[in-house]
mmCIF file of C-alpha atoms in Angstrom:
data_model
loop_
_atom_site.group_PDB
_atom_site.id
_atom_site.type_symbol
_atom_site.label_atom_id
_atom_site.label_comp_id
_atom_site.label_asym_id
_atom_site.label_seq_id
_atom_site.Cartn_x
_atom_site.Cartn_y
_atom_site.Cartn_z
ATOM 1 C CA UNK A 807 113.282 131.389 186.500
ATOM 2 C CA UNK A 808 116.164 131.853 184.247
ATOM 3 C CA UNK A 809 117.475 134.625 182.364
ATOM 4 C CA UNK A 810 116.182 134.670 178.516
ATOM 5 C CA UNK A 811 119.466 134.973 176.411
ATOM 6 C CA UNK A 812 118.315 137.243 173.124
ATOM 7 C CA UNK A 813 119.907 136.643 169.793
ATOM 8 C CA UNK A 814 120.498 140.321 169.179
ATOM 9 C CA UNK A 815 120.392 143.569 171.091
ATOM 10 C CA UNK A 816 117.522 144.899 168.754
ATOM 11 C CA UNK A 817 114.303 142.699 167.941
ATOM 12 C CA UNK A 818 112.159 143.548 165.355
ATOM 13 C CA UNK A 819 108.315 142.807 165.977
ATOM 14 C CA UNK A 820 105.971 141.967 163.509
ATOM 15 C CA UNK A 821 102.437 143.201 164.156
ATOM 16 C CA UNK A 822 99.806 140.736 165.109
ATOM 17 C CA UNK A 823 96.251 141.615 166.022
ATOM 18 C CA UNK A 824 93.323 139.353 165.210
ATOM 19 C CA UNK A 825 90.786 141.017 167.036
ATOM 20 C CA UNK A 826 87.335 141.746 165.776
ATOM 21 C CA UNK A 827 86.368 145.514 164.875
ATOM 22 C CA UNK A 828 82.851 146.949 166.064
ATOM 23 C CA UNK A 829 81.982 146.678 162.374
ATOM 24 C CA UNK A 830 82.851 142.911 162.781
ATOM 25 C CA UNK A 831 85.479 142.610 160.618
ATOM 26 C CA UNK A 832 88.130 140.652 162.278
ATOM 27 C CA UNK A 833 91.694 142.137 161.805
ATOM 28 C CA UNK A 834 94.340 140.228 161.131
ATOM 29 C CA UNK A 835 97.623 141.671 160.609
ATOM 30 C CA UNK A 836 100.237 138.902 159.808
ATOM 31 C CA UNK A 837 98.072 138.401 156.898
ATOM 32 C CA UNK A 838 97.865 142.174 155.553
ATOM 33 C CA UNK A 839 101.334 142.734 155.934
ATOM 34 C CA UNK A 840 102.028 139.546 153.765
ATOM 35 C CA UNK A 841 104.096 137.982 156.270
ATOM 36 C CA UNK A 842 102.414 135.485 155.655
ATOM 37 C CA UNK A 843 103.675 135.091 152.504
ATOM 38 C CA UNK A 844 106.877 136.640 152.714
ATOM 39 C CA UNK A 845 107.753 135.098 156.178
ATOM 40 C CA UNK A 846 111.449 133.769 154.610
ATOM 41 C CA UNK A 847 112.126 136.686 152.798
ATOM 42 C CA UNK A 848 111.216 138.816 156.155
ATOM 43 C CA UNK A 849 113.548 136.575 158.344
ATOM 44 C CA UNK A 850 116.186 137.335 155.533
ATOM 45 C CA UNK A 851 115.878 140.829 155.755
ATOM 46 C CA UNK A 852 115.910 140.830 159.618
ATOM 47 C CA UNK A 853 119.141 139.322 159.707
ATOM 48 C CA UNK A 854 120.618 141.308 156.867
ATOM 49 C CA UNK A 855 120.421 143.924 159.322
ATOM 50 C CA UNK A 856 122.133 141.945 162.543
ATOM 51 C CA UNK A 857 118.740 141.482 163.821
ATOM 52 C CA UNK A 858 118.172 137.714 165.032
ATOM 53 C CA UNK A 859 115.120 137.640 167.146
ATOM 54 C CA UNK A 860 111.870 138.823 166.422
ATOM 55 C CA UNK A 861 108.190 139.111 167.926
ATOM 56 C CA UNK A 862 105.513 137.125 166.529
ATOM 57 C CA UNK A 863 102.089 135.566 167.143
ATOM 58 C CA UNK A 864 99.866 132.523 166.196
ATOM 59 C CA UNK A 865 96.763 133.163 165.352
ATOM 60 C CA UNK A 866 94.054 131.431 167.751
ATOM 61 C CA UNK A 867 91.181 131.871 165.867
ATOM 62 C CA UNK A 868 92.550 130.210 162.849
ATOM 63 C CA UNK A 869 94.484 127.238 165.260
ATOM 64 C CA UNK A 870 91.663 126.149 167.213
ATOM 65 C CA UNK A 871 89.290 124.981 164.726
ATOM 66 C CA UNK A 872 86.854 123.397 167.221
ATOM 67 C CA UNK A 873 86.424 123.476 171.222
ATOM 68 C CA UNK A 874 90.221 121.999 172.149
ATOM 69 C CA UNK A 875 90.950 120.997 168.235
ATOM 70 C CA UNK A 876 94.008 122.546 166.817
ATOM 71 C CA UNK A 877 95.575 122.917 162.960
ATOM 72 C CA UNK A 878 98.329 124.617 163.137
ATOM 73 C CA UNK A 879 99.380 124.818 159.489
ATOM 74 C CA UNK A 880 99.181 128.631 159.563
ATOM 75 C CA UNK A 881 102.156 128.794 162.066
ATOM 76 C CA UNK A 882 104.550 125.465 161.200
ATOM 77 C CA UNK A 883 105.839 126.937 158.092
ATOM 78 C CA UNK A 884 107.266 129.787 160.151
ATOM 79 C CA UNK A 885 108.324 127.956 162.978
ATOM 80 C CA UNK A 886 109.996 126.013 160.874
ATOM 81 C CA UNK A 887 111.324 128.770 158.633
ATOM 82 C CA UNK A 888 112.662 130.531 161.981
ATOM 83 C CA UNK A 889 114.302 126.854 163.059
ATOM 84 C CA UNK A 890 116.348 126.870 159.557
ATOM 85 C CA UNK A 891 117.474 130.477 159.252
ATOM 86 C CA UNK A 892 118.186 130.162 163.146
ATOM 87 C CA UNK A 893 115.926 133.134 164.008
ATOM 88 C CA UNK A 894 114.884 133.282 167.303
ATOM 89 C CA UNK A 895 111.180 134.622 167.675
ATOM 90 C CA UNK A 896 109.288 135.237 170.908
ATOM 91 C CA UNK A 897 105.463 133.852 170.177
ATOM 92 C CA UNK A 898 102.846 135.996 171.502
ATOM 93 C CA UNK A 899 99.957 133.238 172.465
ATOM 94 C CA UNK A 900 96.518 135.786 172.458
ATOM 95 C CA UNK A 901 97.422 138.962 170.691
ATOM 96 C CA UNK A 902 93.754 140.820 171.629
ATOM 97 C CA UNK A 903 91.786 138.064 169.135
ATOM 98 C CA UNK A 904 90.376 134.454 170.442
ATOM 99 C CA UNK A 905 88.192 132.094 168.500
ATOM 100 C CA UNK A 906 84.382 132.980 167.688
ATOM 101 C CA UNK A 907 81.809 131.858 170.467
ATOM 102 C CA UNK A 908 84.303 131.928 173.330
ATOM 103 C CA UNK A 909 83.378 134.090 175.938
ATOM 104 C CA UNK A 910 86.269 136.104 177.291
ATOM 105 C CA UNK A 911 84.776 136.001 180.452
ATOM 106 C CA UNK A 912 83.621 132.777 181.561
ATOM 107 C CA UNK A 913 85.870 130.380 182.926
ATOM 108 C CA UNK A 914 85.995 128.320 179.539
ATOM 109 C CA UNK A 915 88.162 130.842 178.221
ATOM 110 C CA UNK A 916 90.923 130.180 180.957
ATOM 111 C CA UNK A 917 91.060 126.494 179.934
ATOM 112 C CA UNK A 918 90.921 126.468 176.553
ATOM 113 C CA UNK A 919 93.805 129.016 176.602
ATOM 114 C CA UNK A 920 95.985 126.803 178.712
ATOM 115 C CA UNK A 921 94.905 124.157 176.586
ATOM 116 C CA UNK A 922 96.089 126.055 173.936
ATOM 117 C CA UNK A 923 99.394 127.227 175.150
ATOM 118 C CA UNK A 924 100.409 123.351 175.883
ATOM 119 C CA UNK A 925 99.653 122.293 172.549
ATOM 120 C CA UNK A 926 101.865 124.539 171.040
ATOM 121 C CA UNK A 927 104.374 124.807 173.622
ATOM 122 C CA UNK A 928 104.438 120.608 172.468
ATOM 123 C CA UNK A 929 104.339 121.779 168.885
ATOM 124 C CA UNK A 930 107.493 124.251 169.147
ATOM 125 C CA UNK A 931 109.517 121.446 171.262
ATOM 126 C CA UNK A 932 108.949 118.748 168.811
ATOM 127 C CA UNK A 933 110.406 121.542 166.043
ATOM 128 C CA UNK A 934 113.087 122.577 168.169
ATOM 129 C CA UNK A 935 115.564 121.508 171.236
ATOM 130 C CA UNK A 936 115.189 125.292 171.822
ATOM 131 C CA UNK A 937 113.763 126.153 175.254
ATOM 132 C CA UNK A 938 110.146 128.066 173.564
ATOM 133 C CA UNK A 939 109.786 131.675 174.226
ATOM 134 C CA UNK A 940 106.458 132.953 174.932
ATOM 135 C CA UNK A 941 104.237 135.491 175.562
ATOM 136 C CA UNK A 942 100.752 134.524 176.868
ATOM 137 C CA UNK A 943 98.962 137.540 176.439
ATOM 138 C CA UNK A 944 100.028 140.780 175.131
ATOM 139 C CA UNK A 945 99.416 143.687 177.199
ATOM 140 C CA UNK A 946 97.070 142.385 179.619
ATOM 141 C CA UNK A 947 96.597 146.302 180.948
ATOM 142 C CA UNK A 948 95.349 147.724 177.669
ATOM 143 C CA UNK A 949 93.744 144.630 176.753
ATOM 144 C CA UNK A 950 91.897 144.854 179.643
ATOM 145 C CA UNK A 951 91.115 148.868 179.636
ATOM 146 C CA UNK A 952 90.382 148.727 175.385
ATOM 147 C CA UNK A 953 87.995 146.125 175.398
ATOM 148 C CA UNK A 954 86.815 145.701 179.470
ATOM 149 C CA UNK A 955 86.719 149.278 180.173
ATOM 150 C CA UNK A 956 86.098 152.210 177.624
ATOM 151 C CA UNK A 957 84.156 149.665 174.744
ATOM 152 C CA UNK A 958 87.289 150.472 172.218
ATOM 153 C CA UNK A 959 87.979 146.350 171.594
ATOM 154 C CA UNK A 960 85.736 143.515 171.385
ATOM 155 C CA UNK A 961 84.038 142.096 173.452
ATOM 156 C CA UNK A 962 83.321 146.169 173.480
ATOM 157 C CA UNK A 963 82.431 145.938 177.197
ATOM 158 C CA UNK A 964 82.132 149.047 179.858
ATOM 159 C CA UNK A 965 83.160 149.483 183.488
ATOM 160 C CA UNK A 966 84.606 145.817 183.349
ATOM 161 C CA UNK A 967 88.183 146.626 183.122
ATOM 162 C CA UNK A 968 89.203 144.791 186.281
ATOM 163 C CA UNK A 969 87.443 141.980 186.156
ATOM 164 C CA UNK A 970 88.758 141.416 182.748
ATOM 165 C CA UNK A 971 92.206 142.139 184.022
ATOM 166 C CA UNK A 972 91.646 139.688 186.245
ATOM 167 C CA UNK A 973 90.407 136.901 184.144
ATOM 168 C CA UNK A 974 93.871 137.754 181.607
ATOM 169 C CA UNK A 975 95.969 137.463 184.544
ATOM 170 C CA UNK A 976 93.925 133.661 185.578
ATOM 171 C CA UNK A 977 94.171 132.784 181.692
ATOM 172 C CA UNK A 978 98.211 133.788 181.732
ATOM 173 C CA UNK A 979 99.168 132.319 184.855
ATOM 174 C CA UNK A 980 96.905 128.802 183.610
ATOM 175 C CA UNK A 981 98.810 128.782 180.186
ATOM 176 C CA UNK A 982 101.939 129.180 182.264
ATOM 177 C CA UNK A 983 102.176 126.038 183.990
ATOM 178 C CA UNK A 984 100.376 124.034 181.416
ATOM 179 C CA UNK A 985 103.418 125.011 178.939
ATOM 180 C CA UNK A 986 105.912 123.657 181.849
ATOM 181 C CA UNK A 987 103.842 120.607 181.924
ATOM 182 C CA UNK A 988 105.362 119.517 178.564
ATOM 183 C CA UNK A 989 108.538 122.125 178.468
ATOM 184 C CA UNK A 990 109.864 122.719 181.612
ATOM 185 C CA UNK A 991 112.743 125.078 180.381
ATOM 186 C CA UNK A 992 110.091 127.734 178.441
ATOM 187 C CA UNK A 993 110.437 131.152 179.103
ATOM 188 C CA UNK A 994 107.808 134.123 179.134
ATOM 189 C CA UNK A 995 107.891 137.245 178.243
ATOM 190 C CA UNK A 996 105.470 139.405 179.574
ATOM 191 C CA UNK A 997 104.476 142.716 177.818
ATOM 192 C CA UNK A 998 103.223 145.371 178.937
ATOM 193 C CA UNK A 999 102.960 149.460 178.437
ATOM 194 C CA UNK A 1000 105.211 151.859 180.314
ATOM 195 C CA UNK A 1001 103.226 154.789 181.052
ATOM 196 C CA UNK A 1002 103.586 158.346 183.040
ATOM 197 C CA UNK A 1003 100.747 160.324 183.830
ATOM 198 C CA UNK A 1004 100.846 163.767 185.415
ATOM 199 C CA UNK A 1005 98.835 166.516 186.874
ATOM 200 C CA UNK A 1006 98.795 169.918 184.813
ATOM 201 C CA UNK A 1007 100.871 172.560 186.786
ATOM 202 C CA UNK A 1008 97.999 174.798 186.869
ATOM 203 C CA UNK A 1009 95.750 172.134 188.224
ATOM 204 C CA UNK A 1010 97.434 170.374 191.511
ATOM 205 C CA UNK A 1011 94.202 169.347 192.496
ATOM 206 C CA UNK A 1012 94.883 166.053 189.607
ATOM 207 C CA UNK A 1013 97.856 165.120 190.862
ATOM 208 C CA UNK A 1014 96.425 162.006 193.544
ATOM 209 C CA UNK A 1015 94.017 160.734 190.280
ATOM 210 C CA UNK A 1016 96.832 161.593 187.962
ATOM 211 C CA UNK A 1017 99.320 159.532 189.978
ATOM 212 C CA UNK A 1018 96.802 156.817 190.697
ATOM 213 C CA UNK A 1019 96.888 156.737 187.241
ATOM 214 C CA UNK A 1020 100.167 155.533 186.324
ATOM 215 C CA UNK A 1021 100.585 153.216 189.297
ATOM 216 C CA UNK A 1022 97.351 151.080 187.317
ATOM 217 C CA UNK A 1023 100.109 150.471 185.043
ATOM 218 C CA UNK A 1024 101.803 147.945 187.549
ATOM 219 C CA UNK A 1025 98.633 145.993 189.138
ATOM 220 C CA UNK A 1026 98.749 143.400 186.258
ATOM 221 C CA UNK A 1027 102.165 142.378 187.202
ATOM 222 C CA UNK A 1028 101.289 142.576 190.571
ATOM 223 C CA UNK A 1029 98.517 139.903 190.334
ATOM 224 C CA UNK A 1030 101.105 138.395 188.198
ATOM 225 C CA UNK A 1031 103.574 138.198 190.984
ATOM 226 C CA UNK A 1032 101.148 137.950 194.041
ATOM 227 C CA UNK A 1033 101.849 140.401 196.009
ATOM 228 C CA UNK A 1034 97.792 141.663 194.647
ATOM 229 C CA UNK A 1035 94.285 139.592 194.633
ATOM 230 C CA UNK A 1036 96.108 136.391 195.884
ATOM 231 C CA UNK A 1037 93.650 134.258 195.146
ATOM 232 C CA UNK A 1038 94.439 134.546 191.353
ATOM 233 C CA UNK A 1039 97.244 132.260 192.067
ATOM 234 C CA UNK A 1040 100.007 134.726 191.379
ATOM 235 C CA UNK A 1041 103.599 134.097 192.513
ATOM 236 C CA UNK A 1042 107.043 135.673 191.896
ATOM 237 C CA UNK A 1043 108.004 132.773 189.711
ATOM 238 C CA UNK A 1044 105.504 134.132 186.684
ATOM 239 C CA UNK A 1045 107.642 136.795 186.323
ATOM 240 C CA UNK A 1046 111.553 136.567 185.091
ATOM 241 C CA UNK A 1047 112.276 138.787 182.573
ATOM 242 C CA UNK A 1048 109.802 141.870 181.835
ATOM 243 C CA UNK A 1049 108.562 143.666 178.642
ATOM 244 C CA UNK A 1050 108.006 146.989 178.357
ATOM 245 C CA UNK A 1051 106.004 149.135 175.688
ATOM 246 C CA UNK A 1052 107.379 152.267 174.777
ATOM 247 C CA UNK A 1053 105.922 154.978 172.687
ATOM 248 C CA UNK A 1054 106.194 158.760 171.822
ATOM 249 C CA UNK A 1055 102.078 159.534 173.656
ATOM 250 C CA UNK A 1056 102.980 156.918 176.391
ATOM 251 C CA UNK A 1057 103.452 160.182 178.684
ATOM 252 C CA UNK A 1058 100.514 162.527 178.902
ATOM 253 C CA UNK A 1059 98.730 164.899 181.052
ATOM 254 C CA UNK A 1060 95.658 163.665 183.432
ATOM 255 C CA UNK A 1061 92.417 164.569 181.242
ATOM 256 C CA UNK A 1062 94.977 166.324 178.830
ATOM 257 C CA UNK A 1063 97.306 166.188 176.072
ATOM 258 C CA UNK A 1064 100.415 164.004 175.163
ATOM 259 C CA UNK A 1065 103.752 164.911 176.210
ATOM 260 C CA UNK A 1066 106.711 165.563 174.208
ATOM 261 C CA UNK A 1067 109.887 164.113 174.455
ATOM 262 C CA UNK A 1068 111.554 167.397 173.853
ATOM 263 C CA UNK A 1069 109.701 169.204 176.846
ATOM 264 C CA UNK A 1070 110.405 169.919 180.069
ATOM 265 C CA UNK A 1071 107.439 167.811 181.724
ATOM 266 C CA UNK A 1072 108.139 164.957 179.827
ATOM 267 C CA UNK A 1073 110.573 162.427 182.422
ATOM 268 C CA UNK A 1074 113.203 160.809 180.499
ATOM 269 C CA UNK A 1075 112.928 157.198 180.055
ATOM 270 C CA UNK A 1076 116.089 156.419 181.879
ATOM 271 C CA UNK A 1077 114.344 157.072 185.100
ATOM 272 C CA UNK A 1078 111.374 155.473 184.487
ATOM 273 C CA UNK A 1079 113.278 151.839 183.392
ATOM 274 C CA UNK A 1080 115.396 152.672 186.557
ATOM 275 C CA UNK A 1081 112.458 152.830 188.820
ATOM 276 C CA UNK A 1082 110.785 149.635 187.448
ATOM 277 C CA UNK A 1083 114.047 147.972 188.078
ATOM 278 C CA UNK A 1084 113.998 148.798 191.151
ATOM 279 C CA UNK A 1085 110.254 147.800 192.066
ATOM 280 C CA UNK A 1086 110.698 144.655 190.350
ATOM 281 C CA UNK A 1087 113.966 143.536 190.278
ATOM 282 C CA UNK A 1088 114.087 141.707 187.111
ATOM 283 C CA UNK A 1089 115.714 142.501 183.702
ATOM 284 C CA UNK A 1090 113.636 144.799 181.086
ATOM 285 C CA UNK A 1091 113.381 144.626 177.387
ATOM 286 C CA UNK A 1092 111.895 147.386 175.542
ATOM 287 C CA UNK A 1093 109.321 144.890 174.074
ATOM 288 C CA UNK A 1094 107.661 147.700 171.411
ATOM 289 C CA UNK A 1095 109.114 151.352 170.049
ATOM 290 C CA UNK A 1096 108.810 152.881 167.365
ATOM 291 C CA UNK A 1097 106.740 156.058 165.968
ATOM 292 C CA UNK A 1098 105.783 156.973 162.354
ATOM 293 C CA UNK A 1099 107.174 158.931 159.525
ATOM 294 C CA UNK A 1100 109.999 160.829 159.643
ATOM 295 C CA UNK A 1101 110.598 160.861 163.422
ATOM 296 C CA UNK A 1102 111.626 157.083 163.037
ATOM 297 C CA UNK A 1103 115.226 157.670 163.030
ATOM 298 C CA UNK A 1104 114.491 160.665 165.981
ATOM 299 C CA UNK A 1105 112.716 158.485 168.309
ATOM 300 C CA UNK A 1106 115.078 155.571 167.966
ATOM 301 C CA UNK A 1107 117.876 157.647 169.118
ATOM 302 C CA UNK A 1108 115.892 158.682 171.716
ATOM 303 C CA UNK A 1109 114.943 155.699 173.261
ATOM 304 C CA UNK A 1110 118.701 153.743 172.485
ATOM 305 C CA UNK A 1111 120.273 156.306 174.619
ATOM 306 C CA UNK A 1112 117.840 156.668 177.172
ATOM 307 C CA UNK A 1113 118.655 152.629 177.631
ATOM 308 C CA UNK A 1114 122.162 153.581 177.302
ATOM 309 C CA UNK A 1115 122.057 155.607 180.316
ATOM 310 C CA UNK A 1116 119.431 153.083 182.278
ATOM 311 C CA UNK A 1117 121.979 150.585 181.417
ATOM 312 C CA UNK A 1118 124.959 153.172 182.479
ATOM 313 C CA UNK A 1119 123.464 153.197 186.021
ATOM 314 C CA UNK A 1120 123.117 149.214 186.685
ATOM 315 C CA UNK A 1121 119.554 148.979 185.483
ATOM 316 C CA UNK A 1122 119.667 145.267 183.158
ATOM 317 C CA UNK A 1123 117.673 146.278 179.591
ATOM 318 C CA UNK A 1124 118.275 142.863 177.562
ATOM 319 C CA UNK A 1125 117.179 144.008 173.980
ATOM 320 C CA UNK A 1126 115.290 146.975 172.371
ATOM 321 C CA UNK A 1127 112.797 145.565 169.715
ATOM 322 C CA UNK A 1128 111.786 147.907 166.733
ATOM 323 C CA UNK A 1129 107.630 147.794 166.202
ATOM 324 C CA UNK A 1130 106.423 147.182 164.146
ATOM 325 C CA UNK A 1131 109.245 146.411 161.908
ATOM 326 C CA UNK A 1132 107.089 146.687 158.627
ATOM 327 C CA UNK A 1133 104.200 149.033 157.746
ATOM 328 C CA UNK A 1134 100.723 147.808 158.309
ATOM 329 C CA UNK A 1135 97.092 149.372 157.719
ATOM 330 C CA UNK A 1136 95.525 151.105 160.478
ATOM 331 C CA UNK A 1137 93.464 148.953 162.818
ATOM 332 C CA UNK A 1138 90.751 151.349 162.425
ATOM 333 C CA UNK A 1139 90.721 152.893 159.206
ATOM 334 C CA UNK A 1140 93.207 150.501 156.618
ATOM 335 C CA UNK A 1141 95.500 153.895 156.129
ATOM 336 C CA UNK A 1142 98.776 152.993 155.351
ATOM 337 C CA UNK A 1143 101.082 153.239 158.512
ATOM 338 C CA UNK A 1144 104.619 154.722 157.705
ATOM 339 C CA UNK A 1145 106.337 153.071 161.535
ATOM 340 C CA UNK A 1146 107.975 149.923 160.261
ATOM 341 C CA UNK A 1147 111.816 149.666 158.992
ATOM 342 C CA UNK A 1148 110.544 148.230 155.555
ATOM 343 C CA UNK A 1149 107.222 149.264 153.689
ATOM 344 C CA UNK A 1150 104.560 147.123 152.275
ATOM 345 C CA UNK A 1151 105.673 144.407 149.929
ATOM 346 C CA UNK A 1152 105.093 143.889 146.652
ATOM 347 C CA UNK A 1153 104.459 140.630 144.240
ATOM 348 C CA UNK A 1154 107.577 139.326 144.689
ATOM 349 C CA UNK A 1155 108.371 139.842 148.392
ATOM 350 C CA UNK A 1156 110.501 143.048 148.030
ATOM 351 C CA UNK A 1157 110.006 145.351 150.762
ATOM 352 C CA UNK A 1158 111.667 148.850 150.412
ATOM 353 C CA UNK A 1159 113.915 149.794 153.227
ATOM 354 C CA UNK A 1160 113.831 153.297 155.218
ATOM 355 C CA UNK A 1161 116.896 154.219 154.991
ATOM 356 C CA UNK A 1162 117.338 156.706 157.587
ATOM 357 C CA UNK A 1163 115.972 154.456 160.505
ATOM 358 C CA UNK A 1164 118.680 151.461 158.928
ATOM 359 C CA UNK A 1165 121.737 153.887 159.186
ATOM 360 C CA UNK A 1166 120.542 154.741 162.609
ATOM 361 C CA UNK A 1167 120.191 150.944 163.574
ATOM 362 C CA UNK A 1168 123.405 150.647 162.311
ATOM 363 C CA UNK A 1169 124.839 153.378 164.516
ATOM 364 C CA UNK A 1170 123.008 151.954 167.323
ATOM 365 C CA UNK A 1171 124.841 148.525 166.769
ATOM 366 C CA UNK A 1172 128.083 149.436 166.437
ATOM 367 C CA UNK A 1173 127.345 151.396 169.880
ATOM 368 C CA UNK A 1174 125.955 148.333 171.778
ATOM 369 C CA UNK A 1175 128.324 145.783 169.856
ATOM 370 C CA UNK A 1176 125.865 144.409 168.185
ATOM 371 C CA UNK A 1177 127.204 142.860 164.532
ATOM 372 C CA UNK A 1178 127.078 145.061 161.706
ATOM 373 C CA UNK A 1179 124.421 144.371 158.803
ATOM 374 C CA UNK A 1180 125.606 142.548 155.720
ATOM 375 C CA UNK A 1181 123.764 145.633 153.595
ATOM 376 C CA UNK A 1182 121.476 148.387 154.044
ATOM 377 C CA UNK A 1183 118.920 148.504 150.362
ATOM 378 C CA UNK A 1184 115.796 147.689 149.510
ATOM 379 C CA UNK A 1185 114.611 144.117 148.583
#
């Protein structure tokens, strides 16, 4: 294990879901954002605000064209892109969407996702001398709850949360070591949400299912690590650096509403990053933040000096990463998503810029020492 050495303080994620709707529609965000397009341009703009690392994703459903046959044309241009603007981007392997006809869980998905993994783990070394960053699967404990548990994400199965958890954790730990076959000196990033859940004062009787609650947040890196269901082949090594997911409703009552930051029941961040750190040991990145509308700038204070005072009391948070960093359309519904630092883009790649949420970046840089944008505009 060795200690992932970010770019810049602040990441900015671009969205990447490819899973399939109940309607059947499969999403795939990369594409309606017009990254795909605009990929340069995007990189650009990153670094023209002191941002040089990003999230990302391949797309498996496009890569895999047949059982174990890969094209991966609709990732080399960025990769390469990335390479010659020196932008470093953390690859998210499965982002919720796998190739038609694969069942999720029979033990054929588990291969062909290690096989996977090592053929672009080869792909990224024969690009780069850069040691690849990767994350195998994205959120492995919503992942598993969305589509295992409540029927929310395809496959759209109920009261198989665990055993989907299970088979994520076999299918992460597999792509793991078949990535080290060919590049020993890749890292991974694993992502996952950072949760509270509480009883409601007037309702003690919650508070063992409402704490039982929030502790399901940490059996995926558990399993990871080993020290739960063993026989997955978990191990401490799996884990070196940890991602966490961070959002305004990431705190709610037990059968109840969201929290608010500003309220009394809400628990501040700081602690919560403190008491990871101290479960796990390892060095945190905020992997995700972010909220919509005019809140942006609000939230992003929030959350920078909340890791300011984590970081204050000897707790190691590596990077904060802004996501998504552009607007998409709503996984559900298409509706235009106001959370990004830049809007849609138009015909010729120009994304407007929020202004408010830039200036606070900019604050936020010169206050972890981070280098100061060339410009703050839209384009």
């Amino acid at each position: 294990m060795g200690d992932v050495q970010f770019r810049s303080f602040f990441l900015g994620g671009f969205e990447c879901s490819t899973h399939r709707l109940r309607s059947g529609k499969r999403l795939d965000l990369l594409e309606a954002t017009r990254h795909t397009e605009f990929f340069q341009a995007d990189y650009r703009r990153l670094q023209e605000q002191g941002i040089c690392s990003a999230r990302s994703g391949i797309r498996w459903h496009l890569i895999e064209t047949a059982p174990y046959r890969y094209d991966f044309s609709s990732v080399l241009p960025m990769i390469r892109a990335a390479n010659d603007a020196g932008m470093q981007v953390i690859w998210d392997i499965c982002h919720y969407g796998w190739p038609d006809g694969l069942d999720i869980f029979r033990p054929e998905f588990v291969d062909r996702f290690a096989a996977l993994a090592q053929a672009f783990a080869r792909l990224l070394r024969e690009e780069s001398d850069a040691a690849p960053l990767l994350t195998p699967i994205n959120e492995i404990s919503y992942f598993s709850w969305a589509a295992g548990e409540v029927e929310y994400m395809n496959p759209f199965a109920r009261g198989r949360g665990l055993e989907l958890k299970t088979q994520l954790v076999r299918a992460a730990i597999a792509g793991m070591e078949a990535v080290w076959d060919v590049a020993p000196q890749a890292q991974f990033i694993h992502v996952e949400p950072l949760i509270r859940v509480i009883a409601h004062p007037d309702r003690p009787q919650d508070r063992q299912a409402a704490e039982a609650y929030s502790n399901s947040q940490y059996q995926a890196w558990d399993m990871l690590l080993g020290r739960e269901w063993p026989q997955l082949g978990g191990a401490e090594k799996y884990v070196s650096h940890m991602g966490l997911n961070f959002y305004p409703d990431n705190q709610w009552i037990y059968h109840g509403r969201k929290l608010k930051w500003t309220e009394p029941l809400y628990r501040p961040l700081h602690e919560l990053l403190i008491d990871i750190h101290a479960r796990y040991g390892r060095p945190l990145l905020i992997s995700e933040t972010g909220t919509e509308g005019k809140d942006r700038p609000l939230w992003f204070r929030y959350v920078t000096d909340e890791v300011g005072a984590a970081m204050a009391a000897g707790t190691p948070v590596d990077g904060i990463c802004l996501y998504p960093i552009v607007n998409h359309p709503g996984w559900d519904n298409d509706r235009h998503c106001p959370n990004g630092l830049w809007d849609y883009a138009d015909d010729g790649g120009n994304r407007p810029i929020y202004t408010p949420l830039a200036e606070e970046l900019r604050r936020q840089q010169e206050r972890f020492a981070q280098p100061e944008p060339a410009l703050v505009m839209a384009g």
